[in-house]
């Protein structure tokens, strides 16, 4: 692949410096490097490490049709009015295509396309790396190092990714809309547990108040510890620009709630998962690379001869790795 | 689990000796041990190793309704008439239940239930161990060490397991039946490639000859090397006991074709896959066991502090394993 050839010649330290100075092209290039899993991926991650941890990552989840993209675009506007530097990362776990470029079809984002306080990137999250777990955290680190105060992480399409988003976010927004036909009761059980802030979007529509009441009733049944965060419900109409101020306030309130040890523990849990996922994937590749390897052939012959068994043979493979 | 407690006290060497002497209870106990993944699994595999490699493993695959169970039962009869010692392993990849006991509902097998030249076992293949790849080969080894000349490996239910069966078998039978509504052309592409012997079962039914013609035509299009095996088509009516002699002859012919280096290479390929799968699963468990491990917590803290990145942290986890 051409990009890999280029990547190996890339001056990662220089790119990171440029990204930290807010140069959009450097940010885009770094995200492409981590998305392509170029040989530079490890160098990029190492170079970013000292410059991360500042950005607040806000994940947006919800069924298709609730208005995630519209809400993301409206949130960008609301955050910009507060002079926040904003990153947007749209991940499509179902697309086999790399979305390395700006999402041309996200018309609503075009308001922000020329704003140098906003970075917008979309990326594909190819299935073979465990969904969001590999490239996405690195892309978040790029936007973090580039000085974003807030990063909005949105998944496009449907799937299991809702819960994964919350695993990568400091604050998870769960979006609902009236008249979606599924109701709160029918919402996937998991989604009520991951929400830090609930958003009833399309609040101008019939049924918005009953959706809110139903949601409040279900949330009210959850048992919480005394000092635990109690997830608020915000009514918005993202397409009309209504309720975004409230939403930003609730995001800020949750951020303040977390600040300190709660945020640290949430992030440590995230890094534990990430380190485990990388370790496992690394071994998976090394073991996969063994196909046709002489040592493996020799071990298979020993099993054939009855001189060893596959478990002891596997131990020897692992000893060699 | 009670079975694990018992397993750890079990005298594996003694059980293997009893199984080699053909004691059905020892055979059943050993298969339960490998199926339960008891702590004795590795000991069992090691103790079996010197006593395996003699049995010819015949895999039966085909869509539900073609008569796999009936054919398996009829084959047992045909093989017994030739004085072969026969093992039957029925694997249900879709069942969450352990099938440790004789399959009470497989009425047709009851003819053989009191025959001490036949071992019949069913087992569940729980999803988390990569389908058939973990316990099934160990169960085959038990039946092999118990002196079976032929082991019939049959999957119950549907799924991706057809191709996996051929990966564990020396000879793969692909069963078809007329009037199944799917036709040869519609058969999964992969299934025509894995068949060493094709069986058109229910040959007494309308359409059997046209199924045979169609199959012959499709198989005739496949390119083969000059000394390659050309898969024969056998017509059977397993429920009437017709064609089983032909089928046994074709299985024997394929066995003779393989004898020597072809069989060795087929089995080496199988053991390479098995060793890789065990190595990977071993690491997966070790990494999974790290949850809450102090070293992982410390590494997550370093990532939080920006002192390292998750890739270098993962390398250190792997160094410690």
Coordinates of C-alpha atoms in Angstrom, one line a residue:
Chain A
X1 CA 0.0 0.0 0.0
X2 CA 1.3 3.4 -0.9
X3 CA 0.3 4.9 2.4
X4 CA 2.4 2.5 4.3
X5 CA 5.4 3.3 2.2
X6 CA 4.9 7.0 2.9
X7 CA 4.2 6.4 6.5
X8 CA 7.5 4.8 7.2
X9 CA 9.3 7.8 5.9
X10 CA 7.1 10.2 7.9
X11 CA 8.6 12.4 10.5
X12 CA 6.2 11.6 13.4
X13 CA 7.7 14.0 15.9
X14 CA 7.4 16.9 13.4
X15 CA 3.8 15.9 12.6
X16 CA 2.9 15.9 16.2
X17 CA 4.4 19.3 16.7
X18 CA 2.4 20.7 13.8
X19 CA -0.8 19.0 15.1
X20 CA -0.2 20.6 18.6
X21 CA 0.1 23.9 16.8
X22 CA -3.4 23.3 15.4
X23 CA -2.5 22.6 11.8
X24 CA -5.4 20.7 10.3
X25 CA -3.4 18.9 7.7
X26 CA -1.1 17.4 10.3
X27 CA -4.1 16.3 12.4
X28 CA -5.6 14.7 9.3
X29 CA -2.3 13.0 8.4
X30 CA -1.9 11.6 11.9
X31 CA -5.4 10.2 12.0
X32 CA -4.8 8.6 8.7
X33 CA -1.7 7.0 10.0
X34 CA -3.4 5.4 13.0
X35 CA -6.4 4.4 10.9
X36 CA -4.3 2.8 8.2
X37 CA -2.3 0.9 11.0
X38 CA 0.8 2.2 9.3
X39 CA 4.1 1.1 10.7
X40 CA 4.2 4.5 12.3
X41 CA 1.2 3.7 14.5
X42 CA 3.3 2.9 17.5
X43 CA 5.5 5.9 17.0
X44 CA 2.5 8.2 16.7
X45 CA 1.0 6.8 19.9
X46 CA 4.3 7.2 21.8
X47 CA 4.8 10.7 20.5
X48 CA 1.3 11.7 21.5
X49 CA 1.3 10.2 25.0
X50 CA 2.8 13.2 26.9
X51 CA 0.4 15.6 25.2
X52 CA -2.9 13.9 26.0
X53 CA -5.5 13.8 28.8
X54 CA -6.8 17.3 28.5
X55 CA -9.8 16.8 26.1
X56 CA -13.1 15.8 27.5
X57 CA -14.5 13.0 25.3
X58 CA -18.3 13.0 24.8
X59 CA -19.8 10.0 23.2
X60 CA -23.2 10.2 21.4
X61 CA -25.2 7.0 21.1
X62 CA -28.8 6.2 20.1
X63 CA -30.8 4.3 17.6
X64 CA -30.7 5.5 13.9
X65 CA -33.2 8.3 13.4
X66 CA -32.9 10.0 16.8
X67 CA -30.8 12.7 15.2
X68 CA -27.3 12.0 16.3
X69 CA -25.6 13.8 13.4
X70 CA -27.9 16.8 13.7
X71 CA -27.2 16.9 17.5
X72 CA -23.5 16.6 17.0
X73 CA -23.5 19.5 14.5
X74 CA -25.7 21.6 16.8
X75 CA -23.4 20.8 19.8
X76 CA -20.4 21.9 17.8
X77 CA -22.0 25.3 17.4
X78 CA -23.0 25.6 21.0
X79 CA -19.4 24.6 22.1
X80 CA -17.8 27.0 19.7
X81 CA -20.0 29.9 21.1
X82 CA -18.3 29.1 24.4
X83 CA -14.9 29.3 22.6
X84 CA -14.2 25.6 23.1
X85 CA -11.9 24.0 20.6
X86 CA -13.9 21.0 19.3
X87 CA -13.0 17.7 17.6
X88 CA -15.6 15.5 16.0
X89 CA -14.8 11.9 15.3
X90 CA -17.5 9.9 13.4
X91 CA -16.9 6.2 13.3
X92 CA -18.7 3.9 11.0
X93 CA -18.2 0.4 12.3
X94 CA -20.2 -1.1 9.4
X95 CA -18.3 0.5 6.5
X96 CA -15.5 -1.3 4.9
X97 CA -14.3 2.0 3.4
X98 CA -11.8 4.2 5.0
X99 CA -13.4 7.6 5.7
X100 CA -10.1 9.4 5.7
X101 CA -11.6 12.6 4.3
X102 CA -14.1 15.0 5.6
X103 CA -17.6 13.5 5.3
X104 CA -18.8 15.4 2.2
X105 CA -22.3 14.4 2.7
X106 CA -22.7 15.7 6.2
X107 CA -24.1 19.0 4.9
X108 CA -25.0 20.3 8.3
X109 CA -21.3 20.2 9.3
X110 CA -20.4 22.5 6.4
X111 CA -21.1 25.5 8.7
X112 CA -18.0 24.5 10.6
X113 CA -15.8 23.4 7.7
X114 CA -13.9 26.6 7.5
X115 CA -13.7 27.1 11.2
X116 CA -10.2 26.5 12.4
X117 CA -11.4 25.8 15.9
X118 CA -13.1 22.6 14.7
X119 CA -11.6 19.3 13.5
X120 CA -14.0 16.9 11.9
X121 CA -12.9 13.5 10.9
X122 CA -14.7 10.3 9.9
X123 CA -13.2 6.9 10.0
X124 CA -14.1 3.4 9.2
X125 CA -13.6 0.9 11.9
X126 CA -12.9 -2.3 10.2
X127 CA -14.1 -5.4 11.8
X128 CA -10.9 -7.4 12.2
X129 CA -9.5 -5.2 14.9
X130 CA -12.3 -5.6 17.4
X131 CA -14.6 -2.8 16.3
X132 CA -13.8 0.5 17.9
X133 CA -11.1 -0.8 20.2
X134 CA -7.9 -0.2 18.2
X135 CA -7.8 2.8 15.9
X136 CA -10.4 4.9 17.6
X137 CA -8.6 5.6 20.9
X138 CA -5.5 6.6 18.9
X139 CA -7.6 9.0 16.7
X140 CA -9.0 10.5 19.9
X141 CA -5.5 11.0 21.2
X142 CA -4.6 12.9 18.0
X143 CA -7.5 15.3 18.5
X144 CA -6.7 15.6 22.2
X145 CA -3.0 16.5 21.5
X146 CA -4.2 19.0 18.8
X147 CA -5.7 21.0 21.7
X148 CA -9.4 20.1 21.5
X149 CA -11.2 20.9 24.7
X150 CA -14.1 18.6 23.8
X151 CA -14.2 15.7 21.4
X152 CA -17.6 14.5 20.2
X153 CA -17.4 10.8 19.3
X154 CA -20.3 9.6 17.2
X155 CA -21.0 6.2 15.6
X156 CA -22.7 6.1 12.3
X157 CA -24.9 3.1 11.5
X158 CA -26.1 0.5 13.9
X159 CA -24.6 -2.3 15.8
X160 CA -23.0 -3.3 19.1
X161 CA -21.0 -0.1 19.1
X162 CA -23.2 1.8 21.5
X163 CA -21.7 0.3 24.5
X164 CA -18.2 0.5 23.0
X165 CA -18.7 4.3 22.6
X166 CA -19.4 4.7 26.3
X167 CA -16.2 2.7 27.0
X168 CA -14.2 5.4 25.2
X169 CA -16.1 8.4 26.5
X170 CA -15.8 10.5 29.6
X171 CA -19.4 11.5 29.3
X172 CA -21.9 9.4 27.3
X173 CA -25.0 11.0 25.8
X174 CA -27.9 8.6 25.1
X175 CA -30.3 10.1 22.5
X176 CA -33.9 9.2 22.2
X177 CA -36.7 10.7 20.2
X178 CA -40.5 10.5 20.5
X179 CA -42.4 8.3 18.1
X180 CA -39.5 6.1 17.3
X181 CA -41.8 3.2 17.8
X182 CA -39.5 1.4 20.2
X183 CA -40.2 3.2 23.5
X184 CA -38.1 3.4 26.5
X185 CA -39.1 0.0 27.8
X186 CA -38.0 -1.6 24.6
X187 CA -34.7 0.2 24.5
X188 CA -31.8 -2.1 24.8
X189 CA -31.3 -2.7 28.5
X190 CA -27.7 -1.8 28.3
X191 CA -28.2 1.7 27.0
X192 CA -29.9 3.0 30.1
X193 CA -26.9 2.0 32.2
X194 CA -24.3 3.7 30.0
X195 CA -26.1 7.1 29.8
X196 CA -24.5 10.0 31.8
X197 CA -26.9 12.4 30.2
X198 CA -30.1 11.5 28.4
X199 CA -31.3 13.6 25.5
X200 CA -34.9 13.5 24.2
X201 CA -34.4 15.1 20.8
X202 CA -37.1 16.3 18.5
X203 CA -38.7 17.7 21.6
X204 CA -41.1 19.7 19.4
X205 CA -42.8 16.6 18.3
X206 CA -45.9 14.9 19.7
X207 CA -45.0 12.4 22.4
X208 CA -41.8 14.1 23.6
X209 CA -43.2 14.7 27.1
X210 CA -44.4 11.2 27.4
X211 CA -41.1 9.9 26.3
X212 CA -39.5 12.1 29.0
X213 CA -41.9 10.8 31.7
X214 CA -41.4 7.2 30.7
X215 CA -37.6 7.7 30.7
X216 CA -37.7 9.4 34.1
X217 CA -39.7 6.6 35.6
X218 CA -37.4 3.9 34.3
X219 CA -34.3 5.9 35.4
X220 CA -35.9 6.5 38.8
X221 CA -36.0 2.7 39.4
X222 CA -32.3 2.3 39.1
X223 CA -30.5 2.0 42.4
X224 CA -27.6 4.4 42.9
X225 CA -25.1 5.1 45.7
X226 CA -25.6 8.3 47.6
X227 CA -22.8 10.2 45.9
X228 CA -23.4 8.8 42.5
X229 CA -24.3 10.9 39.5
X230 CA -28.0 11.0 38.7
X231 CA -28.4 11.2 34.9
X232 CA -30.4 14.3 33.9
X233 CA -32.8 14.4 30.9
X234 CA -32.4 17.2 28.5
X235 CA -35.0 18.1 25.9
X236 CA -33.6 19.3 22.6
X237 CA -34.6 20.1 19.1
X238 CA -31.3 20.0 17.5
X239 CA -32.6 20.9 14.0
X240 CA -34.1 24.1 15.5
X241 CA -31.1 24.8 17.7
X242 CA -33.2 24.5 20.8
X243 CA -32.0 23.0 24.2
X244 CA -28.3 22.9 23.2
X245 CA -27.3 25.4 25.9
X246 CA -29.0 23.1 28.5
X247 CA -27.2 20.1 27.0
X248 CA -23.8 21.8 27.2
X249 CA -24.5 22.8 30.8
X250 CA -25.3 19.2 31.7
X251 CA -22.2 17.9 30.0
X252 CA -20.2 20.5 32.0
X253 CA -21.9 19.4 35.2
X254 CA -21.0 15.8 34.6
X255 CA -17.4 16.8 33.8
X256 CA -17.3 18.6 37.1
X257 CA -18.8 15.6 38.9
X258 CA -16.1 13.4 37.5
X259 CA -13.2 15.8 38.0
X260 CA -10.4 14.2 40.0
X261 CA -10.4 10.6 41.1
X262 CA -13.7 9.7 39.4
X263 CA -12.4 10.7 36.0
X264 CA -9.0 9.1 36.7
X265 CA -10.6 5.8 37.6
X266 CA -12.9 5.9 34.5
X267 CA -9.9 6.5 32.3
X268 CA -7.7 3.9 34.0
X269 CA -10.4 1.4 33.3
X270 CA -10.4 2.4 29.7
X271 CA -6.6 2.1 29.4
X272 CA -6.7 -1.3 31.1
X273 CA -9.1 -2.5 28.4
X274 CA -7.1 -0.9 25.7
X275 CA -3.8 -2.4 26.9
X276 CA -5.4 -5.8 27.1
X277 CA -6.9 -5.5 23.6
X278 CA -3.6 -4.4 22.1
X279 CA -1.7 -7.2 23.9
X280 CA -4.1 -9.8 22.6
X281 CA -4.2 -8.5 19.1
X282 CA -0.4 -8.4 19.0
X283 CA -0.2 -12.1 20.0
X284 CA -2.9 -13.0 17.6
X285 CA -0.9 -11.5 14.8
X286 CA 2.3 -13.1 15.9
X287 CA 0.6 -16.5 16.1
X288 CA -1.0 -15.9 12.7
X289 CA 2.3 -15.1 11.2
X290 CA 3.5 -18.5 12.2
X291 CA 1.7 -20.2 9.3
X292 CA 4.3 -22.2 7.4
X293 CA 6.9 -21.4 10.0
X294 CA 9.6 -24.1 10.3
X295 CA 9.2 -24.4 14.1
X296 CA 5.4 -24.9 13.8
X297 CA 6.0 -27.6 11.1
X298 CA 8.4 -29.4 13.3
X299 CA 5.9 -29.3 16.3
X300 CA 3.1 -30.6 14.1
X301 CA 5.4 -33.5 13.1
X302 CA 6.1 -34.3 16.7
X303 CA 2.3 -34.4 17.4
X304 CA 1.9 -36.7 14.4
X305 CA 4.6 -38.9 15.8
X306 CA 3.0 -39.0 19.2
X307 CA 6.1 -37.5 20.7
X308 CA 4.2 -34.5 22.1
X309 CA 0.6 -33.3 22.4
X310 CA -0.8 -30.0 21.0
X311 CA -0.9 -28.4 24.5
X312 CA 2.8 -28.8 25.1
X313 CA 3.5 -27.8 21.5
X314 CA 1.5 -24.6 22.0
X315 CA 3.5 -23.9 25.2
X316 CA 6.7 -24.1 23.1
X317 CA 5.2 -21.8 20.5
X318 CA 4.5 -19.3 23.2
X319 CA 7.9 -19.7 24.7
X320 CA 9.4 -18.7 21.4
X321 CA 7.2 -15.7 20.7
Chain B
X1 CA -18.0 -27.2 39.6
X2 CA -18.1 -30.6 41.1
X3 CA -16.7 -32.2 38.0
X4 CA -13.5 -30.0 38.2
X5 CA -13.0 -31.1 41.8
X6 CA -13.2 -34.7 40.8
X7 CA -11.1 -34.2 37.7
X8 CA -8.1 -32.9 39.7
X9 CA -8.1 -36.0 41.8
X10 CA -8.4 -38.3 38.8
X11 CA -5.7 -40.8 38.0
X12 CA -5.3 -39.9 34.3
X13 CA -2.7 -42.6 33.5
X14 CA -5.0 -45.2 34.9
X15 CA -8.0 -43.9 33.0
X16 CA -6.0 -44.0 29.8
X17 CA -4.9 -47.5 30.4
X18 CA -8.5 -48.6 31.0
X19 CA -9.7 -46.7 27.9
X20 CA -7.0 -48.5 25.8
X21 CA -8.4 -51.8 27.2
X22 CA -11.7 -50.7 25.7
X23 CA -13.6 -49.9 29.0
X24 CA -16.5 -47.8 28.0
X25 CA -16.7 -46.0 31.3
X26 CA -13.1 -44.9 31.1
X27 CA -13.7 -43.6 27.6
X28 CA -16.8 -41.7 28.7
X29 CA -14.9 -40.3 31.7
X30 CA -12.0 -39.1 29.6
X31 CA -14.3 -37.4 27.0
X32 CA -16.1 -35.7 29.9
X33 CA -12.8 -34.4 31.2
X34 CA -11.8 -32.8 27.9
X35 CA -15.2 -31.5 27.3
X36 CA -15.4 -29.9 30.7
X37 CA -12.0 -28.4 30.2
X38 CA -11.1 -29.8 33.6
X39 CA -7.7 -29.1 35.0
X40 CA -6.8 -32.6 33.9
X41 CA -7.3 -31.6 30.2
X42 CA -3.6 -31.2 29.6
X43 CA -2.7 -34.4 31.4
X44 CA -5.2 -36.3 29.4
X45 CA -3.9 -34.9 26.1
X46 CA -0.3 -35.7 27.1
X47 CA -1.1 -39.2 28.3
X48 CA -3.0 -40.0 25.0
X49 CA -0.4 -38.7 22.6
X50 CA 1.7 -41.9 22.3
X51 CA -1.4 -43.9 21.7
X52 CA -3.0 -42.0 18.8
X53 CA -2.9 -41.7 15.1
X54 CA -4.3 -45.1 14.3
X55 CA -8.0 -44.3 13.8
X56 CA -9.3 -43.0 10.5
X57 CA -11.6 -40.0 11.2
X58 CA -14.6 -39.7 8.8
X59 CA -16.5 -36.4 9.0
X60 CA -20.1 -36.3 7.9
X61 CA -21.5 -32.9 6.7
X62 CA -24.6 -31.8 4.9
X63 CA -27.6 -29.6 5.4
X64 CA -30.2 -30.5 7.9
X65 CA -32.6 -33.1 6.5
X66 CA -30.2 -35.0 4.3
X67 CA -30.1 -37.8 6.7
X68 CA -26.8 -37.4 8.5
X69 CA -27.9 -39.2 11.7
X70 CA -29.5 -42.1 9.8
X71 CA -26.4 -42.4 7.6
X72 CA -24.1 -42.4 10.6
X73 CA -26.1 -45.2 12.3
X74 CA -26.2 -47.2 9.0
X75 CA -22.5 -46.7 8.6
X76 CA -21.8 -48.0 12.1
X77 CA -23.7 -51.2 11.1
X78 CA -21.7 -51.6 7.9
X79 CA -18.4 -51.0 9.6
X80 CA -19.3 -53.4 12.4
X81 CA -20.0 -56.1 9.8
X82 CA -16.4 -55.7 8.7
X83 CA -15.3 -56.1 12.3
X84 CA -14.1 -52.5 12.6
X85 CA -14.2 -51.0 16.0
X86 CA -16.2 -47.8 15.6
X87 CA -16.4 -44.5 17.5
X88 CA -19.2 -41.9 16.9
X89 CA -18.8 -38.4 18.0
X90 CA -21.8 -36.1 17.5
X91 CA -21.0 -32.5 18.1
X92 CA -23.7 -29.9 18.5
X93 CA -22.1 -26.5 18.1
X94 CA -25.4 -24.7 18.8
X95 CA -26.2 -26.4 22.1
X96 CA -25.2 -24.7 25.3
X97 CA -25.7 -28.0 27.0
X98 CA -23.1 -30.6 27.6
X99 CA -24.1 -33.8 26.0
X100 CA -22.1 -36.0 28.2
X101 CA -24.4 -38.9 28.1
X102 CA -25.5 -41.1 25.3
X103 CA -28.0 -39.3 23.1
X104 CA -31.2 -40.9 24.4
X105 CA -33.2 -39.6 21.5
X106 CA -31.1 -41.1 18.8
X107 CA -33.3 -44.1 18.6
X108 CA -31.6 -45.5 15.6
X109 CA -28.3 -45.8 17.5
X110 CA -29.9 -48.0 20.1
X111 CA -29.1 -51.0 17.9
X112 CA -25.5 -50.4 18.8
X113 CA -25.9 -49.3 22.4
X114 CA -25.0 -52.8 23.8
X115 CA -22.3 -53.5 21.2
X116 CA -18.9 -53.2 23.0
X117 CA -17.2 -52.5 19.6
X118 CA -19.0 -49.2 19.3
X119 CA -18.5 -46.0 21.4
X120 CA -21.1 -43.3 20.9
X121 CA -20.7 -39.9 22.5
X122 CA -22.3 -36.6 21.9
X123 CA -20.8 -33.3 23.1
X124 CA -21.7 -29.7 23.1
X125 CA -19.2 -27.4 21.5
X126 CA -19.6 -24.2 23.4
X127 CA -19.1 -21.1 21.4
X128 CA -16.4 -19.4 23.5
X129 CA -13.7 -21.9 22.5
X130 CA -13.8 -21.3 18.8
X131 CA -16.4 -23.9 17.8
X132 CA -15.0 -27.3 17.3
X133 CA -11.4 -26.4 17.6
X134 CA -10.6 -27.1 21.2
X135 CA -12.4 -30.0 22.8
X136 CA -13.4 -32.0 19.7
X137 CA -9.8 -33.0 18.7
X138 CA -9.2 -34.2 22.3
X139 CA -12.3 -36.3 22.2
X140 CA -11.2 -37.8 18.9
X141 CA -7.9 -38.7 20.5
X142 CA -9.7 -40.5 23.3
X143 CA -11.7 -42.6 20.9
X144 CA -8.5 -43.1 18.8
X145 CA -6.5 -44.3 21.9
X146 CA -9.5 -46.6 22.8
X147 CA -8.7 -48.6 19.7
X148 CA -11.4 -47.3 17.3
X149 CA -10.5 -48.2 13.7
X150 CA -12.9 -45.6 12.4
X151 CA -14.4 -42.6 14.1
X152 CA -17.5 -41.0 12.6
X153 CA -17.6 -37.3 13.4
X154 CA -21.0 -35.7 12.9
X155 CA -22.2 -32.2 13.6
X156 CA -25.8 -31.8 14.8
X157 CA -27.6 -28.6 13.8
X158 CA -26.6 -26.0 11.3
X159 CA -23.9 -23.4 11.1
X160 CA -20.4 -22.7 9.9
X161 CA -19.3 -26.1 11.3
X162 CA -19.3 -28.0 8.0
X163 CA -15.9 -26.7 7.0
X164 CA -14.6 -27.2 10.5
X165 CA -15.6 -30.8 10.4
X166 CA -13.5 -31.4 7.3
X167 CA -10.6 -29.7 9.0
X168 CA -10.7 -32.5 11.7
X169 CA -11.4 -35.4 9.4
X170 CA -9.2 -37.6 7.3
X171 CA -12.1 -38.3 4.9
X172 CA -15.0 -35.9 4.6
X173 CA -18.4 -37.2 3.4
X174 CA -20.7 -34.5 2.0
X175 CA -24.3 -35.7 2.1
X176 CA -27.0 -34.4 -0.3
X177 CA -30.5 -35.5 -0.9
X178 CA -33.0 -35.1 -3.7
X179 CA -35.8 -32.6 -3.3
X180 CA -34.1 -30.6 -0.6
X181 CA -35.1 -27.5 -2.6
X182 CA -31.6 -26.1 -2.6
X183 CA -30.0 -27.9 -5.5
X184 CA -26.4 -28.5 -6.1
X185 CA -25.8 -25.1 -7.6
X186 CA -27.2 -23.4 -4.5
X187 CA -25.1 -25.6 -2.2
X188 CA -22.6 -23.5 -0.3
X189 CA -19.6 -23.1 -2.5
X190 CA -17.2 -24.3 0.1
X191 CA -18.9 -27.6 0.6
X192 CA -18.0 -29.0 -2.9
X193 CA -14.4 -28.3 -2.2
X194 CA -14.2 -30.2 1.1
X195 CA -15.9 -33.4 0.0
X196 CA -13.7 -36.4 -0.4
X197 CA -16.8 -38.6 -1.0
X198 CA -20.2 -37.4 -2.0
X199 CA -23.3 -39.2 -0.8
X200 CA -26.7 -38.7 -2.5
X201 CA -28.9 -40.1 0.2
X202 CA -32.6 -41.0 -0.1
X203 CA -31.6 -42.4 -3.5
X204 CA -35.0 -44.1 -3.6
X205 CA -36.7 -40.8 -4.0
X206 CA -37.7 -38.9 -7.1
X207 CA -35.0 -36.7 -8.3
X208 CA -32.1 -38.7 -7.0
X209 CA -30.6 -39.4 -10.4
X210 CA -30.9 -35.8 -11.5
X211 CA -29.2 -34.7 -8.2
X212 CA -26.4 -37.1 -9.1
X213 CA -26.1 -35.9 -12.7
X214 CA -26.1 -32.3 -11.5
X215 CA -23.4 -33.0 -8.9
X216 CA -21.3 -34.9 -11.3
X217 CA -21.4 -32.0 -13.7
X218 CA -20.4 -29.5 -11.1
X219 CA -17.6 -31.7 -9.8
X220 CA -16.4 -32.4 -13.3
X221 CA -15.7 -28.7 -13.8
X222 CA -13.3 -28.6 -10.9
X223 CA -9.6 -28.5 -12.0
X224 CA -7.5 -31.2 -10.4
X225 CA -3.9 -32.3 -10.6
X226 CA -3.1 -35.5 -12.3
X227 CA -2.5 -37.6 -9.2
X228 CA -5.3 -35.9 -7.2
X229 CA -8.2 -37.8 -5.7
X230 CA -11.4 -37.6 -7.8
X231 CA -14.3 -37.5 -5.4
X232 CA -16.8 -40.3 -6.2
X233 CA -20.6 -40.1 -5.8
X234 CA -22.3 -42.8 -3.9
X235 CA -26.0 -43.4 -3.9
X236 CA -27.5 -44.5 -0.6
X237 CA -30.8 -45.0 1.1
X238 CA -29.5 -45.1 4.7
X239 CA -33.0 -45.7 6.2
X240 CA -33.3 -48.9 3.9
X241 CA -29.7 -49.9 4.5
X242 CA -29.0 -49.6 0.8
X243 CA -25.6 -48.5 -0.6
X244 CA -23.7 -48.6 2.6
X245 CA -21.3 -51.3 1.3
X246 CA -20.4 -49.0 -1.6
X247 CA -19.9 -46.1 0.8
X248 CA -17.6 -48.1 3.0
X249 CA -15.6 -49.1 -0.1
X250 CA -15.2 -45.6 -1.2
X251 CA -14.1 -44.5 2.3
X252 CA -11.5 -47.3 2.2
X253 CA -10.4 -46.3 -1.3
X254 CA -9.9 -42.7 -0.1
X255 CA -8.0 -44.0 3.0
X256 CA -5.7 -46.0 0.7
X257 CA -5.3 -43.0 -1.6
X258 CA -4.1 -40.9 1.4
X259 CA -2.0 -43.6 3.1
X260 CA 1.6 -42.3 3.6
X261 CA 2.7 -38.8 3.0
X262 CA -0.7 -37.5 1.9
X263 CA -2.3 -38.5 5.2
X264 CA 0.7 -37.2 7.1
X265 CA 0.5 -33.8 5.5
X266 CA -3.2 -33.6 6.0
X267 CA -2.7 -34.3 9.7
X268 CA 0.2 -32.0 10.1
X269 CA -1.9 -29.2 8.7
X270 CA -4.6 -30.1 11.2
X271 CA -2.1 -30.1 14.1
X272 CA -0.6 -26.7 13.0
X273 CA -4.1 -25.2 13.2
X274 CA -4.7 -26.9 16.5
X275 CA -1.4 -25.7 18.1
X276 CA -2.0 -22.2 16.9
X277 CA -5.6 -22.2 18.3
X278 CA -4.4 -23.5 21.7
X279 CA -1.6 -21.0 21.8
X280 CA -3.9 -18.1 21.1
X281 CA -6.6 -19.3 23.5
X282 CA -4.0 -19.7 26.2
X283 CA -2.8 -16.1 25.8
X284 CA -6.4 -14.9 25.6
X285 CA -7.0 -16.4 29.0
X286 CA -3.9 -15.1 30.5
X287 CA -4.6 -11.6 29.3
X288 CA -8.2 -12.0 30.5
X289 CA -6.9 -13.1 33.9
X290 CA -5.1 -9.8 34.2
X291 CA -8.3 -7.9 35.0
X292 CA -7.6 -6.2 38.3
X293 CA -4.0 -7.3 38.3
X294 CA -1.7 -4.8 40.0
X295 CA 0.8 -4.6 37.1
X296 CA -2.1 -3.7 34.7
X297 CA -3.4 -1.1 37.1
X298 CA 0.1 0.5 37.3
X299 CA 0.4 0.5 33.5
X300 CA -3.0 2.1 33.1
X301 CA -1.8 4.8 35.6
X302 CA 1.3 5.4 33.5
X303 CA -0.8 5.9 30.4
X304 CA -3.0 8.3 32.4
X305 CA 0.0 10.2 33.4
X306 CA 1.3 10.4 29.8
X307 CA 4.4 8.5 30.9
X308 CA 3.8 5.7 28.4
X309 CA 1.4 4.8 25.6
X310 CA -0.9 1.7 25.4
X311 CA 1.3 0.0 22.8
X312 CA 4.4 0.1 25.0
X313 CA 2.3 -0.9 28.0
X314 CA 1.0 -3.9 26.0
X315 CA 4.5 -4.9 25.2
X316 CA 5.3 -4.9 28.9
X317 CA 2.3 -7.0 29.7
X318 CA 3.4 -9.5 27.1
X319 CA 6.9 -9.5 28.5
X320 CA 5.5 -10.5 31.9
X321 CA 3.3 -13.3 30.6

